[in-house]
PDB file of N, CA and C in Angstrom:
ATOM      1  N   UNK A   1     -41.837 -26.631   9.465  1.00 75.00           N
ATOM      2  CA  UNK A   1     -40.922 -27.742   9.646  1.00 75.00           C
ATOM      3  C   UNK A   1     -40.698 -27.925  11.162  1.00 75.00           C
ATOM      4  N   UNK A   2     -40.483 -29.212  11.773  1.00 80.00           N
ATOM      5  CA  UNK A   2     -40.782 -29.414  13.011  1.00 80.00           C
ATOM      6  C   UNK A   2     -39.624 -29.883  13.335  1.00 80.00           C
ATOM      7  N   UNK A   3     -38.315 -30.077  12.664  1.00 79.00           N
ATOM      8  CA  UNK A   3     -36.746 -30.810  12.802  1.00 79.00           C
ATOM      9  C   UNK A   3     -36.468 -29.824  13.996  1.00 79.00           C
ATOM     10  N   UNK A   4     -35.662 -30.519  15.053  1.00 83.00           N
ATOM     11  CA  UNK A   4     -35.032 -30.087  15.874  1.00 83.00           C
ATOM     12  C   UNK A   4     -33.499 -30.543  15.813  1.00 83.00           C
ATOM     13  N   UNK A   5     -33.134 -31.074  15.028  1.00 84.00           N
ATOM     14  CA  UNK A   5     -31.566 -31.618  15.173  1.00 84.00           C
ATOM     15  C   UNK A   5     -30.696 -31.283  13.830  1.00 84.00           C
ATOM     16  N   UNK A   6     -29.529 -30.589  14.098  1.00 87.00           N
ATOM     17  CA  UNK A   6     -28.956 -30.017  12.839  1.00 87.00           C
ATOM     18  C   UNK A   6     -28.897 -29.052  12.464  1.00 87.00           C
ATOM     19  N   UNK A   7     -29.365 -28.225  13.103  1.00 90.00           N
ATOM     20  CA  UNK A   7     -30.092 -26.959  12.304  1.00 90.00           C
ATOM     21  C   UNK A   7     -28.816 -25.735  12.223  1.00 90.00           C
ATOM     22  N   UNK A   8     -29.291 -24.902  10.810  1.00 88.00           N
ATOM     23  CA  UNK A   8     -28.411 -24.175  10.435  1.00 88.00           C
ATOM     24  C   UNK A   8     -28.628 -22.577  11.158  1.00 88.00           C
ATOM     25  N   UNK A   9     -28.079 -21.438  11.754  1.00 91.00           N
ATOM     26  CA  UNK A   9     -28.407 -20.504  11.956  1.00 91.00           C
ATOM     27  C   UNK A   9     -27.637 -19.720  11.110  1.00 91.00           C
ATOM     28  N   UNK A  10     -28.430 -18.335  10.970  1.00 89.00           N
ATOM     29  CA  UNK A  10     -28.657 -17.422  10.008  1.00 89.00           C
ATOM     30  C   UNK A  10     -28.786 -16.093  10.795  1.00 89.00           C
ATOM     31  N   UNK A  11     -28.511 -15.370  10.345  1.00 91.00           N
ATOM     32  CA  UNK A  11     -28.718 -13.691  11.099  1.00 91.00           C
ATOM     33  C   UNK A  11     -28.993 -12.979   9.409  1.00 91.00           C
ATOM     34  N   UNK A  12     -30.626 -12.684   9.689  1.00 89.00           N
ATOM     35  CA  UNK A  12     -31.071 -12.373   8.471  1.00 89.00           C
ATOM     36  C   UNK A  12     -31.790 -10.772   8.596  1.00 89.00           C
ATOM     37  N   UNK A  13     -31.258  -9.806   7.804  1.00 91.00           N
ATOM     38  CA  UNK A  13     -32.308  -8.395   7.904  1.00 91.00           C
ATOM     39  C   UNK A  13     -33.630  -8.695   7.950  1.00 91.00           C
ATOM     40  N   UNK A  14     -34.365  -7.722   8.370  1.00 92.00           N
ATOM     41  CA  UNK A  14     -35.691  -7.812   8.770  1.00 92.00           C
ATOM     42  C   UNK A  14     -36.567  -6.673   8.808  1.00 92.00           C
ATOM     43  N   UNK A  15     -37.387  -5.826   7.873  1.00 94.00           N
ATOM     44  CA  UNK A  15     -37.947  -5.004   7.827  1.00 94.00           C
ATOM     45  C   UNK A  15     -39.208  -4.845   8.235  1.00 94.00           C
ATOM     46  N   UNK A  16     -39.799  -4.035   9.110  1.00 94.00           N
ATOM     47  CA  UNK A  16     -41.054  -4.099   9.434  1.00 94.00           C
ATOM     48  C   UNK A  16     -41.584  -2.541  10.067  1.00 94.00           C
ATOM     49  N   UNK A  17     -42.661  -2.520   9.822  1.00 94.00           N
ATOM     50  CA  UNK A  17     -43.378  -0.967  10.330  1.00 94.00           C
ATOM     51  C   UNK A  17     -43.906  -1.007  11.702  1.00 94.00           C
ATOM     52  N   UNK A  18     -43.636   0.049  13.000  1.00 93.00           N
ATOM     53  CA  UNK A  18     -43.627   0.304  13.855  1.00 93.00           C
ATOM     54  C   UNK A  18     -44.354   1.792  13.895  1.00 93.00           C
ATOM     55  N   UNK A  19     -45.066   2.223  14.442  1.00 93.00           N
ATOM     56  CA  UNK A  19     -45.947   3.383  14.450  1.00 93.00           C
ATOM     57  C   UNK A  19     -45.837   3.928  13.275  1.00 93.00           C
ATOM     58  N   UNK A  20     -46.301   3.086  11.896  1.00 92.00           N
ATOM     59  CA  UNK A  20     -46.347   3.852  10.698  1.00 92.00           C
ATOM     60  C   UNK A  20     -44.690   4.563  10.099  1.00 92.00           C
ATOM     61  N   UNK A  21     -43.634   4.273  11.190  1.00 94.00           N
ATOM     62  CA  UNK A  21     -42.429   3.936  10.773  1.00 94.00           C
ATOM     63  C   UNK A  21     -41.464   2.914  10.269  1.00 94.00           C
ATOM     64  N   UNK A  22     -40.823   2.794   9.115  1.00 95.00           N
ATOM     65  CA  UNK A  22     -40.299   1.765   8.261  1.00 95.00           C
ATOM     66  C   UNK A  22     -38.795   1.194   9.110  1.00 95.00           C
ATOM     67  N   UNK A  23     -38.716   0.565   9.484  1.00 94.00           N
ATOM     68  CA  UNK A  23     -37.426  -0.299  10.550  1.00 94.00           C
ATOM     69  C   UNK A  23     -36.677  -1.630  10.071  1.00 94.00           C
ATOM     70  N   UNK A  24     -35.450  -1.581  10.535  1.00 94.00           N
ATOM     71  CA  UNK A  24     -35.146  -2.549   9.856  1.00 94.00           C
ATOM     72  C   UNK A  24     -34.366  -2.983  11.032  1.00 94.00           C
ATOM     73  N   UNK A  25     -34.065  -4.509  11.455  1.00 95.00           N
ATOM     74  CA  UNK A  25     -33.423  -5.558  12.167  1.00 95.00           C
ATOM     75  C   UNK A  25     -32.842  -6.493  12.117  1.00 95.00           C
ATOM     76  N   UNK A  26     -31.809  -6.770  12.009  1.00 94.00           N
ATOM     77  CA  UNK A  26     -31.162  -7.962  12.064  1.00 94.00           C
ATOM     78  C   UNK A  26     -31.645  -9.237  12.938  1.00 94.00           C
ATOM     79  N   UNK A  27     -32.339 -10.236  12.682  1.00 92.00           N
ATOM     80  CA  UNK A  27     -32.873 -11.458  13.486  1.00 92.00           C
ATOM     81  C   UNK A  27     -31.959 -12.478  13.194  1.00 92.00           C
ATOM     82  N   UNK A  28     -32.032 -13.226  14.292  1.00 94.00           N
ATOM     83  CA  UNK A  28     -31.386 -14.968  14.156  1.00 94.00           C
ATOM     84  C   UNK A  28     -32.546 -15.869  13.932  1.00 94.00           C
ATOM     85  N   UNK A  29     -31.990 -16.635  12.900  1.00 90.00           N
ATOM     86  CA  UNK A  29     -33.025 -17.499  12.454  1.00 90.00           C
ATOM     87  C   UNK A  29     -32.342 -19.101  12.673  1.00 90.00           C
ATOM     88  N   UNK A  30     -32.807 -19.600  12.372  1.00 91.00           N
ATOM     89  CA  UNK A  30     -32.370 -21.590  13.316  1.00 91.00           C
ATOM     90  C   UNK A  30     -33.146 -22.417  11.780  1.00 91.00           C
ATOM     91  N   UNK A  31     -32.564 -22.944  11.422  1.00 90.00           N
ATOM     92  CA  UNK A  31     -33.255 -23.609   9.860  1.00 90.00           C
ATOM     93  C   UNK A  31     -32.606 -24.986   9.359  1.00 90.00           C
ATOM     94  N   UNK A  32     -33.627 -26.320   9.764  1.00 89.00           N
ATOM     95  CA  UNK A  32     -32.986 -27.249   8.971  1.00 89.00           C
ATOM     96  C   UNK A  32     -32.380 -27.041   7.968  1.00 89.00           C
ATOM     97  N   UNK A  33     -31.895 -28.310   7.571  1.00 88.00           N
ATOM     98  CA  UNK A  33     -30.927 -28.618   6.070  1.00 88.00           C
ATOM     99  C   UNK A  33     -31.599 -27.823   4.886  1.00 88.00           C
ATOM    100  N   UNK A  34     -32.651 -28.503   4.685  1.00 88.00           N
ATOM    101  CA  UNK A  34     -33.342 -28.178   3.663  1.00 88.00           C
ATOM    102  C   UNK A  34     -33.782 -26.812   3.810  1.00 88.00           C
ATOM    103  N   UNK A  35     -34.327 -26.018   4.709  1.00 87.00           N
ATOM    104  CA  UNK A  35     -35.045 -25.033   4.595  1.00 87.00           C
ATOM    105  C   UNK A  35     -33.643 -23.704   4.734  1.00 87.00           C
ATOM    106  N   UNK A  36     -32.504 -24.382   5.404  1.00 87.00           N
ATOM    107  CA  UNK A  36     -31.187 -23.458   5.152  1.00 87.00           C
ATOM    108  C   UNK A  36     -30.947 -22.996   3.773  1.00 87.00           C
ATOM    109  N   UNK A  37     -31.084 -24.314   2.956  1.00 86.00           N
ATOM    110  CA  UNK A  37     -30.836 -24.197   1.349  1.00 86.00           C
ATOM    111  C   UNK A  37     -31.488 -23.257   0.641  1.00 86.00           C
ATOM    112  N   UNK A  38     -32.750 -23.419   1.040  1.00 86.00           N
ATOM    113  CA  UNK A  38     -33.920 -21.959   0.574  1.00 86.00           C
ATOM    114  C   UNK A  38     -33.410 -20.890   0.826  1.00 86.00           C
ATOM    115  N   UNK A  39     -33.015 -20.643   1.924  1.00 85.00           N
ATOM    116  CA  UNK A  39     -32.652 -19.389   2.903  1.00 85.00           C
ATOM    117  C   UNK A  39     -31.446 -18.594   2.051  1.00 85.00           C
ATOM    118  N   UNK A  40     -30.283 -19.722   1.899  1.00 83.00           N
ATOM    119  CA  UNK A  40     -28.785 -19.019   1.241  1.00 83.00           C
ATOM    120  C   UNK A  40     -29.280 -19.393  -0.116  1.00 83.00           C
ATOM    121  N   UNK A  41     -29.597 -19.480  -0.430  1.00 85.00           N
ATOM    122  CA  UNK A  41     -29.858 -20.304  -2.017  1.00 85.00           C
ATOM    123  C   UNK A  41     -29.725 -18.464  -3.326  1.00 85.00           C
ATOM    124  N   UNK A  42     -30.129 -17.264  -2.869  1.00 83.00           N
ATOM    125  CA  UNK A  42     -29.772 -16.157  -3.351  1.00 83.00           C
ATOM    126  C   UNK A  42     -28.490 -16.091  -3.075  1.00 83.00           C
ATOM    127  N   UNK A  43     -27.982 -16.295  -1.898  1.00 83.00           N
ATOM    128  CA  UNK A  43     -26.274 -15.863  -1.895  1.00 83.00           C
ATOM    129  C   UNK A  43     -25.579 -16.850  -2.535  1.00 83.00           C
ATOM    130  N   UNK A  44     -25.706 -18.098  -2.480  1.00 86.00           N
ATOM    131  CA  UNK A  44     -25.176 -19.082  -3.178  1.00 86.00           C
ATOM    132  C   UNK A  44     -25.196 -18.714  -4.422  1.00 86.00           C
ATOM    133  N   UNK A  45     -26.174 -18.624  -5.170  1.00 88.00           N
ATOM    134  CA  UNK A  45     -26.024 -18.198  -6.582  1.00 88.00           C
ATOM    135  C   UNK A  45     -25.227 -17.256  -6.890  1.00 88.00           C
ATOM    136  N   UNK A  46     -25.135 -16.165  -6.177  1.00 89.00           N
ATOM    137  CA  UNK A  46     -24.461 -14.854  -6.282  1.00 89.00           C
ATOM    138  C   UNK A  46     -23.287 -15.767  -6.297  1.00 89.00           C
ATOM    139  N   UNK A  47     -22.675 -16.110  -5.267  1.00 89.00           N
ATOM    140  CA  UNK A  47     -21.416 -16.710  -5.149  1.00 89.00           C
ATOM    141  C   UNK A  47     -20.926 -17.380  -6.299  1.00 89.00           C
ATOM    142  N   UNK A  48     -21.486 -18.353  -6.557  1.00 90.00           N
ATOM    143  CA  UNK A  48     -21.189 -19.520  -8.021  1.00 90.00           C
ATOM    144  C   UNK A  48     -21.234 -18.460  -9.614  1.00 90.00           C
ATOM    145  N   UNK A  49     -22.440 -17.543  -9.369  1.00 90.00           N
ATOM    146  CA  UNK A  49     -22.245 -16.766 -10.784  1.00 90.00           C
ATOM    147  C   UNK A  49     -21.080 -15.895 -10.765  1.00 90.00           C
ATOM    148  N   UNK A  50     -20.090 -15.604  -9.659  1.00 89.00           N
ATOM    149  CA  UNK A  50     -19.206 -14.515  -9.631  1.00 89.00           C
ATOM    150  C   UNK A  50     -17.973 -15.503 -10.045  1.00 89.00           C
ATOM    151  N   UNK A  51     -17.907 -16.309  -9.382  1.00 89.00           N
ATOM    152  CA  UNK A  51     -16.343 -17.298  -9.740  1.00 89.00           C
ATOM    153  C   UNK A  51     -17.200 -17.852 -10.880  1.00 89.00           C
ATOM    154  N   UNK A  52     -18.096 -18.240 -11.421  1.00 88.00           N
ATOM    155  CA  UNK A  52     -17.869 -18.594 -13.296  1.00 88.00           C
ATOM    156  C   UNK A  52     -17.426 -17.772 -14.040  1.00 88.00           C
ATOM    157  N   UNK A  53     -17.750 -16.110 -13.722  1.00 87.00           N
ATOM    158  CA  UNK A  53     -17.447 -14.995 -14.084  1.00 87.00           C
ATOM    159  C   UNK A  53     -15.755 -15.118 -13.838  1.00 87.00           C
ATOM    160  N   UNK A  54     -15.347 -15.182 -12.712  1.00 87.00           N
ATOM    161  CA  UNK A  54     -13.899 -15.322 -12.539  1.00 87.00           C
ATOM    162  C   UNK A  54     -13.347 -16.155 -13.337  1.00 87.00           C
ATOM    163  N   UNK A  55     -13.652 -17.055 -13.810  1.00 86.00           N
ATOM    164  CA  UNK A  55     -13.272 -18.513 -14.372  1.00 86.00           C
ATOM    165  C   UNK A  55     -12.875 -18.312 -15.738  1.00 86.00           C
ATOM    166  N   UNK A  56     -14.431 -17.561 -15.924  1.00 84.00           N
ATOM    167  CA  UNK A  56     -14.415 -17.005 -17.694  1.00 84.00           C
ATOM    168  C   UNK A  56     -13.566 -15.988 -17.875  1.00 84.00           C
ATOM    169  N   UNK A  57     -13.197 -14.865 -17.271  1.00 83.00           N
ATOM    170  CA  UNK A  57     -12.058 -14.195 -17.343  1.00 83.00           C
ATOM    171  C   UNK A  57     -10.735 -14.669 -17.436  1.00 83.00           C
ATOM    172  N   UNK A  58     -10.695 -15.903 -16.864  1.00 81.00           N
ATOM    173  CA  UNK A  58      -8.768 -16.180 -16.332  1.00 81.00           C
ATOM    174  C   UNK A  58      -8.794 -17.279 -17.391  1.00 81.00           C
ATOM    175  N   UNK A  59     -10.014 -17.429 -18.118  1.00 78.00           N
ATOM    176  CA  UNK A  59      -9.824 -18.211 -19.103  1.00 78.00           C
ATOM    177  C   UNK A  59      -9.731 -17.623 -20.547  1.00 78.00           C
ATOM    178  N   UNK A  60     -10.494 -16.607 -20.478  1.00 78.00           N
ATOM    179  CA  UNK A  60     -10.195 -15.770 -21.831  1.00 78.00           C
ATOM    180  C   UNK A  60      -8.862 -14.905 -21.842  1.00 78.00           C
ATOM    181  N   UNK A  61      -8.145 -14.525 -20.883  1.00 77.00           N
ATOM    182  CA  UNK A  61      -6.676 -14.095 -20.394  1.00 77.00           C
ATOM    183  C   UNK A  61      -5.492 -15.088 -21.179  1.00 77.00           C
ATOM    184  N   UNK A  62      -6.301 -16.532 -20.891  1.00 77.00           N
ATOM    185  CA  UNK A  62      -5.156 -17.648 -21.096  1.00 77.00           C
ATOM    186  C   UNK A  62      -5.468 -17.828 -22.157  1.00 77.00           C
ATOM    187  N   UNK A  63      -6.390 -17.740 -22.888  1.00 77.00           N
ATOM    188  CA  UNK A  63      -6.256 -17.818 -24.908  1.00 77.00           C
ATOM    189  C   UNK A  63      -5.879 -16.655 -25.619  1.00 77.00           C
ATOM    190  N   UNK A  64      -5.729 -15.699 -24.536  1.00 76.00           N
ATOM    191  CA  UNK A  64      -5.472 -14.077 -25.014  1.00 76.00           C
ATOM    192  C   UNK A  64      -3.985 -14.284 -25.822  1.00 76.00           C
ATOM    193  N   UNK A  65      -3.617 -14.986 -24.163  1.00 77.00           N
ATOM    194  CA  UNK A  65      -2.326 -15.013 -24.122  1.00 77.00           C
ATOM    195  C   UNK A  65      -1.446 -16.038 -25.250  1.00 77.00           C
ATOM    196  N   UNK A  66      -2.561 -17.343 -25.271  1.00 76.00           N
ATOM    197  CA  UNK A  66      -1.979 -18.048 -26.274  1.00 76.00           C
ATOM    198  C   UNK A  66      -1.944 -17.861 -27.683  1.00 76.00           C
ATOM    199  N   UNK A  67      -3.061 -17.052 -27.766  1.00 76.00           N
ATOM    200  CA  UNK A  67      -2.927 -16.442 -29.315  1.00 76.00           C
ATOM    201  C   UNK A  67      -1.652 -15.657 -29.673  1.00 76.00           C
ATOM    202  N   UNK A  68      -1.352 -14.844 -28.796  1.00 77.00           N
ATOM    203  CA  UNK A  68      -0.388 -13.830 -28.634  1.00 77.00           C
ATOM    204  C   UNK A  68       1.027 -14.404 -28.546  1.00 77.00           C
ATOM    205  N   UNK A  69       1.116 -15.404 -28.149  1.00 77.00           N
ATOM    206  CA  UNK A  69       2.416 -16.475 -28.231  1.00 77.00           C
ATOM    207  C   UNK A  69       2.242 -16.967 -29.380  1.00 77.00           C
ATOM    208  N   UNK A  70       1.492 -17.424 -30.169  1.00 73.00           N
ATOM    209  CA  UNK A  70       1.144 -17.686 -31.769  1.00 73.00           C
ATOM    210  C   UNK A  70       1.770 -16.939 -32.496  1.00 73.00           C
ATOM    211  N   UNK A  71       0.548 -15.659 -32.649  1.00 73.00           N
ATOM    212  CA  UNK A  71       1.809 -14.391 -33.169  1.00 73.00           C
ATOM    213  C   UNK A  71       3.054 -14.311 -33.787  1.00 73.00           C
ATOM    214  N   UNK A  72       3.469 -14.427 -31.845  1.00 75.00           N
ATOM    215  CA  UNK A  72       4.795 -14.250 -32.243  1.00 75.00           C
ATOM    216  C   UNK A  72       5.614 -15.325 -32.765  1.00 75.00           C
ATOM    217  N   UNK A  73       5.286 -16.645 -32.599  1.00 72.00           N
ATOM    218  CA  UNK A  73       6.277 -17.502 -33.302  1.00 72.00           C
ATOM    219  C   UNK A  73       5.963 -17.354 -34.736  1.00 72.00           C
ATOM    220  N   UNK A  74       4.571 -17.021 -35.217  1.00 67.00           N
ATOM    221  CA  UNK A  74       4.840 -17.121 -36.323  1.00 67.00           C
ATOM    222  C   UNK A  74       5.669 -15.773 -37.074  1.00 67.00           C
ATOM    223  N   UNK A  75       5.337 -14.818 -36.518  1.00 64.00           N
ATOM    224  CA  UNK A  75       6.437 -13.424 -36.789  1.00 64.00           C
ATOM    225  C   UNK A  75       7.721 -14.020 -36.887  1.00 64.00           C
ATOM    226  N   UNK A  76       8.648 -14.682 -36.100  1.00 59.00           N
ATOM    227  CA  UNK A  76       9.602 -14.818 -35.888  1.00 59.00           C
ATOM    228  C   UNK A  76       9.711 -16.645 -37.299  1.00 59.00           C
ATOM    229  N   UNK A  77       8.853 -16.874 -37.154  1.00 56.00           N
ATOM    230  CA  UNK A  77       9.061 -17.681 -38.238  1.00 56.00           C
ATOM    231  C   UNK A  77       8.994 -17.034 -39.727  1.00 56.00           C
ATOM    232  N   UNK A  78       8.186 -15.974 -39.994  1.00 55.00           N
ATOM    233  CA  UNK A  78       8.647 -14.901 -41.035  1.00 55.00           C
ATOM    234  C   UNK A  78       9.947 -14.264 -41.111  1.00 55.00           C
ATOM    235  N   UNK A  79      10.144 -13.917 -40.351  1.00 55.00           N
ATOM    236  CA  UNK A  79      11.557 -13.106 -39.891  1.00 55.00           C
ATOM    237  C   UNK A  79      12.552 -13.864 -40.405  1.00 55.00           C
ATOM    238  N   UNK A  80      12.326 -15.777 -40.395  1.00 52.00           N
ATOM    239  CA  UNK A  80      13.555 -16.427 -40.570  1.00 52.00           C
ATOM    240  C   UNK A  80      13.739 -16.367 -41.944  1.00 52.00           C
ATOM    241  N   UNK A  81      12.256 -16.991 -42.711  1.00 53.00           N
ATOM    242  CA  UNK A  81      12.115 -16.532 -43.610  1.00 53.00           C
ATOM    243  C   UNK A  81      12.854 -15.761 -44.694  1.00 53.00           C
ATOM    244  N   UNK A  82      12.481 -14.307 -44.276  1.00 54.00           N
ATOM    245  CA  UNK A  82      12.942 -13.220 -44.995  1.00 54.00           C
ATOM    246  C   UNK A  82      14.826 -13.001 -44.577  1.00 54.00           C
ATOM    247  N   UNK A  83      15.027 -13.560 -43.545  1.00 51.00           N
ATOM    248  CA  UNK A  83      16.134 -13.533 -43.615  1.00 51.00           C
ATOM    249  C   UNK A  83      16.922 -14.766 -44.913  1.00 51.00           C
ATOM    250  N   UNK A  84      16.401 -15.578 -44.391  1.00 55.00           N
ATOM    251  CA  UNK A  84      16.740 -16.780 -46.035  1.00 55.00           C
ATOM    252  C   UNK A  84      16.874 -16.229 -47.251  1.00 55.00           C
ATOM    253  N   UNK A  85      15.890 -14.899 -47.534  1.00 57.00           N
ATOM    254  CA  UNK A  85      15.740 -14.533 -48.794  1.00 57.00           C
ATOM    255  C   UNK A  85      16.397 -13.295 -49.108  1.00 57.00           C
ATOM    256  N   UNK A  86      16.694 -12.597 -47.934  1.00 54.00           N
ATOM    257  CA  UNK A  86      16.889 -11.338 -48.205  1.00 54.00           C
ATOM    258  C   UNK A  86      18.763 -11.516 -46.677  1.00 54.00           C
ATOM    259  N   UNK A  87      19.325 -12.241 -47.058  1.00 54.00           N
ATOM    260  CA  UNK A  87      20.691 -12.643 -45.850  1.00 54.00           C
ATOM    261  C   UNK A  87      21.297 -11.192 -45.381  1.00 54.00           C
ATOM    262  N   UNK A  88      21.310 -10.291 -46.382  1.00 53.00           N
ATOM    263  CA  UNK A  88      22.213  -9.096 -45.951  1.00 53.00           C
ATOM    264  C   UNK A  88      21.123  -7.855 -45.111  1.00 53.00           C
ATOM    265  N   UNK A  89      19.953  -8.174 -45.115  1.00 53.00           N
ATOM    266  CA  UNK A  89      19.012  -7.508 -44.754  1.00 53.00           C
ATOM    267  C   UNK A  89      19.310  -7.757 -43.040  1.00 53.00           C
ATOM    268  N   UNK A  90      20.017  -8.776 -42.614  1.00 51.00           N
ATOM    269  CA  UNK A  90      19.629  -9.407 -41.504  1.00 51.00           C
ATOM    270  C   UNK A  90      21.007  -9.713 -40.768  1.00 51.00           C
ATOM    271  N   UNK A  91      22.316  -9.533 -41.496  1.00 52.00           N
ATOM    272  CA  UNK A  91      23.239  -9.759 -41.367  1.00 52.00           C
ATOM    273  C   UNK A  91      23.934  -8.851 -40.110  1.00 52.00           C
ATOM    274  N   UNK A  92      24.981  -8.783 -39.521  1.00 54.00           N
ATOM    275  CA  UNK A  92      24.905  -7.873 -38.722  1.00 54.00           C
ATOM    276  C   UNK A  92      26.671  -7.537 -39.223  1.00 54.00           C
ATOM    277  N   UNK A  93      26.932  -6.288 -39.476  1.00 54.00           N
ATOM    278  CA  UNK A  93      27.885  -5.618 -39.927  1.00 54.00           C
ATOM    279  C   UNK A  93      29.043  -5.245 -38.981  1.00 54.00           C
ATOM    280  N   UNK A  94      29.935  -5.543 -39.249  1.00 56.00           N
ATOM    281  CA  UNK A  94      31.503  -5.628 -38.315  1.00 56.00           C
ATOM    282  C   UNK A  94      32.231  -4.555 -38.771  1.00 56.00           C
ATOM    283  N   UNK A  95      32.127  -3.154 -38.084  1.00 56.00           N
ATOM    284  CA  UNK A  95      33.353  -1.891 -38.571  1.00 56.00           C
ATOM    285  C   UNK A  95      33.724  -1.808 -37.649  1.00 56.00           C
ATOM    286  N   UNK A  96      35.129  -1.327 -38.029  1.00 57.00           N
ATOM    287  CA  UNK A  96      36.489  -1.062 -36.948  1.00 57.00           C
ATOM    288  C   UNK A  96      36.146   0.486 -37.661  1.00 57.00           C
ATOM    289  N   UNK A  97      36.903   1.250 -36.424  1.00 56.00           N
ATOM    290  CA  UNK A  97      37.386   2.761 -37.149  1.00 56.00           C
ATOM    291  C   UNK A  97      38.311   2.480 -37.797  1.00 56.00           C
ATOM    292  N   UNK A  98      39.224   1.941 -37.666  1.00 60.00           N
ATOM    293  CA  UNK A  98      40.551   1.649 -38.411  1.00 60.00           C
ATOM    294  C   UNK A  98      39.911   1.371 -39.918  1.00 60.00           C
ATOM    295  N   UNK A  99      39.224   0.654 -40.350  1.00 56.00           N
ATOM    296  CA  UNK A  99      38.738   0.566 -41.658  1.00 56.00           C
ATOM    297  C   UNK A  99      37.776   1.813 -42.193  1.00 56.00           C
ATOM    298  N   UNK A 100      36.911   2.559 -41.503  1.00 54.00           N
ATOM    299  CA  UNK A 100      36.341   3.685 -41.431  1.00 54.00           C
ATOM    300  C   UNK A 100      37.329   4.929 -41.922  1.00 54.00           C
ATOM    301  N   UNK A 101      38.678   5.032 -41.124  1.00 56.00           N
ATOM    302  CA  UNK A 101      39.981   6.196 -41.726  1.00 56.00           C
ATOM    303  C   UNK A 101      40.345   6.138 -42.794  1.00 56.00           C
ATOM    304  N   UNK A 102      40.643   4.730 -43.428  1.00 58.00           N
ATOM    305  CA  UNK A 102      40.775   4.008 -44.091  1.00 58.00           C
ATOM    306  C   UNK A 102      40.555   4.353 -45.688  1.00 58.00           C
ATOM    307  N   UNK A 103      39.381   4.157 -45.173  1.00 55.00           N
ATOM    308  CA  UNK A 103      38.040   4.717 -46.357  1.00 55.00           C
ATOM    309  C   UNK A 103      38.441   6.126 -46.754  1.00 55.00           C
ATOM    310  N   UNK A 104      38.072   7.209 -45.958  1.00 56.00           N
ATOM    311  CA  UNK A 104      38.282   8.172 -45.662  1.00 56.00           C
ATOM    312  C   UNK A 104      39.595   8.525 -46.534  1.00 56.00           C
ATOM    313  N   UNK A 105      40.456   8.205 -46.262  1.00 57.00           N
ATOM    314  CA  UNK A 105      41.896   8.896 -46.263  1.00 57.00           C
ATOM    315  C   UNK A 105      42.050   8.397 -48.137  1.00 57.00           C
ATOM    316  N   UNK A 106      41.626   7.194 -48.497  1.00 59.00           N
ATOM    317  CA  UNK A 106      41.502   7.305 -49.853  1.00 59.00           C
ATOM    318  C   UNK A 106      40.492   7.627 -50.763  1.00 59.00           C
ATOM    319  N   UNK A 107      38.751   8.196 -50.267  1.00 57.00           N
ATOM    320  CA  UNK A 107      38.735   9.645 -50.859  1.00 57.00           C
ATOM    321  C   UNK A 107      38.747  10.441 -51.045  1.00 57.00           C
ATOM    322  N   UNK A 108      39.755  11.169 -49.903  1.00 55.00           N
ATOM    323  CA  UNK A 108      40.458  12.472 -50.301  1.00 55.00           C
ATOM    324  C   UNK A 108      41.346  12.576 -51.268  1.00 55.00           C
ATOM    325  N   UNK A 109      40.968  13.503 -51.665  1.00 53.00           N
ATOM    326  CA  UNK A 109      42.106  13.534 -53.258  1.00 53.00           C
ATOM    327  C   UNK A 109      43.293  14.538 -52.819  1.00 53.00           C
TER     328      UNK A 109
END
């Protein structure tokens, strides 16, 4: 490619053998539009497949969650339920000690 205007730079690893030794370098690279796209086009993907991944998580969290709010209304719509049918099951009971001695003192014989 022969573009001189625009161009994207890159600092890309670089492996290569030197007296039968394996080396590695960091180079700057200079890359039109198009040939930039080639270049990041592995990290890009990486990037986009990790936040769909993110996406799909915070989205299966939020039906987790809505199921789980389901649940419970419908629990609590049982609950009303059985209270309708069963009132003293659900009722909430008012003792004084004074009525407690009360008791008491007339079954002792």
């Amino acid at each position: 490619c022969n573009q001189k205007d625009h161009l994207h730079s890159f600092e890309l690893p670089f492996e290569y053998k030197e007296a039968g030794e394996m080396k590695n370098a960091l180079i700057k690279v200079r890359a039109c539009p198009e040939c930039a796209k080639l270049i990041s086009y592995y990290r890009d993907a990486k990037k986009a497949k990790k936040q769909r991944k993110q996406i799909e998580s915070e989205d299966k969290v939020k039906i987790e969650v809505k199921e789980e709010s389901k649940k419970r209304s419908s629990r609590d719509v049982d609950d009303v339920d059985d209270a309708d049918q069963h009132p003293a099951k659900h009722a909430k009971i008012d003792i004084k000690k004074e009525d407690v001695d009360e008791e008491e003192e007339q079954s002792e014989p």
